[in-house]
Amino acid sequence: QVQLVESGGGLVQAGGSLRLSCTYSRSVFSGNAMGWYRQASEKQRELVASITVGGSPNYVESVKGRFTISRDNAKNTVYLQMNSLKPEDTAVYYCNTGPGAKYFGSWGQGTQVTVSS
């Protein structure tokens, strides 16, 4: 049973924008902070943005000012608006619960983001 479904990735030139979406199962993830993670080729997966149930965001320093995480609890969806993309942002992006959550789901397929120079 799929609990997390990411979409919105693609190929974009440096400086461009993409908007990622993640739909989650309300029964499992409702009441938890959510986050976006990414894993570049031959790199460890890292948390890049998180958002509390109430909508308070946090970002890793490298994406501050460029990425915006948001959520629509009624739609069971978390978003990641990515602007001013850089080649270093190239990675597979995943969603899951964020820091402090009591539940951590299994990783989905993610969505590929490729930024060309």
Coordinates of C-alpha atoms in Angstrom, one line a residue:
Q1 CA 0.0 0.0 0.0
V2 CA 1.5 3.3 -1.1
Q3 CA 1.6 5.9 1.6
L4 CA 3.7 8.7 0.0
V5 CA 3.6 9.7 -3.7
E6 CA 5.9 12.4 -5.0
S7 CA 5.5 14.2 -8.3
G8 CA 6.6 17.3 -10.2
G9 CA 10.2 16.7 -10.9
G10 CA 11.9 17.2 -14.3
L11 CA 14.7 18.7 -16.2
V12 CA 15.2 22.4 -15.9
Q13 CA 18.0 24.9 -16.7
A14 CA 19.9 26.6 -14.0
G15 CA 17.9 29.5 -12.6
G16 CA 14.6 27.8 -13.4
S17 CA 11.8 26.7 -11.1
L18 CA 9.9 23.5 -10.3
R19 CA 7.1 22.7 -7.9
L20 CA 7.1 19.4 -6.2
S21 CA 4.0 17.8 -4.6
C22 CA 3.7 14.9 -2.1
T23 CA 0.4 13.3 -1.3
Y24 CA 0.2 11.3 1.9
S25 CA -2.3 9.1 3.6
R26 CA -4.2 11.1 6.2
S27 CA -4.7 8.2 8.5
V28 CA -1.0 7.6 8.8
F29 CA 0.6 11.0 8.6
S30 CA -1.9 13.4 9.9
G31 CA -0.6 15.3 13.0
N32 CA 3.0 14.9 12.0
A33 CA 5.6 17.4 10.7
M34 CA 6.5 16.7 7.1
G35 CA 9.7 17.1 5.2
W36 CA 11.4 17.0 1.9
Y37 CA 14.6 15.0 1.5
R38 CA 17.0 14.6 -1.4
Q39 CA 19.6 12.2 -2.4
A40 CA 22.2 13.2 -5.1
S41 CA 24.1 10.5 -7.0
E42 CA 26.6 8.8 -4.7
K43 CA 25.6 11.1 -1.8
Q44 CA 23.7 10.5 1.5
R45 CA 20.1 11.4 1.7
E46 CA 19.6 14.8 3.4
L47 CA 16.7 16.7 4.8
V48 CA 16.3 20.0 3.0
A49 CA 13.1 21.4 4.3
S50 CA 10.5 20.6 7.0
I51 CA 7.2 22.0 8.1
T52 CA 5.2 21.6 11.3
V53 CA 1.6 20.7 11.5
G54 CA 0.9 24.4 12.1
G55 CA 2.9 25.5 9.1
S56 CA 6.2 26.6 10.5
P57 CA 9.0 25.9 8.1
N58 CA 12.7 25.1 8.4
Y59 CA 15.4 24.8 5.7
V60 CA 18.9 23.7 5.3
E61 CA 21.2 26.6 4.7
S62 CA 21.9 25.8 1.1
V63 CA 18.3 26.3 0.0
K64 CA 17.2 29.2 2.2
G65 CA 15.7 32.0 0.1
R66 CA 15.2 29.7 -2.9
F67 CA 12.9 26.9 -1.7
T68 CA 9.6 27.2 0.0
I69 CA 7.8 24.3 1.8
S70 CA 4.1 24.5 2.4
R71 CA 1.3 22.1 3.2
D72 CA -2.4 21.8 2.7
N73 CA -3.7 19.6 5.5
A74 CA -7.2 19.4 3.9
K75 CA -5.7 18.0 0.8
N76 CA -3.1 15.7 2.5
T77 CA -0.4 17.4 0.5
V78 CA 3.0 19.0 1.1
Y79 CA 4.7 21.1 -1.6
L80 CA 8.2 22.3 -2.3
Q81 CA 8.5 25.3 -4.5
M82 CA 12.0 25.5 -5.9
N83 CA 13.3 28.7 -7.5
S84 CA 16.7 29.8 -8.7
L85 CA 17.7 26.2 -9.1
K86 CA 21.3 25.3 -9.3
P87 CA 23.1 22.2 -10.7
E88 CA 23.9 21.2 -7.1
D89 CA 20.2 20.8 -6.5
T90 CA 20.2 17.8 -8.9
A91 CA 18.9 14.8 -6.9
V92 CA 16.0 12.5 -6.3
Y93 CA 13.6 14.2 -4.0
Y94 CA 11.5 12.4 -1.4
C95 CA 8.9 13.3 1.2
N96 CA 8.4 11.8 4.6
T97 CA 7.7 12.9 8.1
G98 CA 9.9 15.6 9.5
P99 CA 11.9 16.0 12.7
G100 CA 10.1 15.1 15.9
A101 CA 7.5 13.0 14.3
K102 CA 6.6 9.7 16.0
Y103 CA 6.2 7.9 12.7
F104 CA 8.6 7.6 9.8
G105 CA 7.3 6.0 6.6
S106 CA 9.1 3.8 4.1
W107 CA 10.7 5.6 1.2
G108 CA 8.7 6.0 -1.9
Q109 CA 10.1 6.2 -5.5
G110 CA 10.8 9.9 -5.2
T111 CA 10.9 12.4 -8.1
Q112 CA 14.0 13.2 -10.1
V113 CA 15.1 16.8 -10.3
T114 CA 17.9 17.5 -12.8
V115 CA 19.3 21.0 -13.2
S116 CA 21.5 21.7 -16.2
S117 CA 24.2 24.4 -16.3

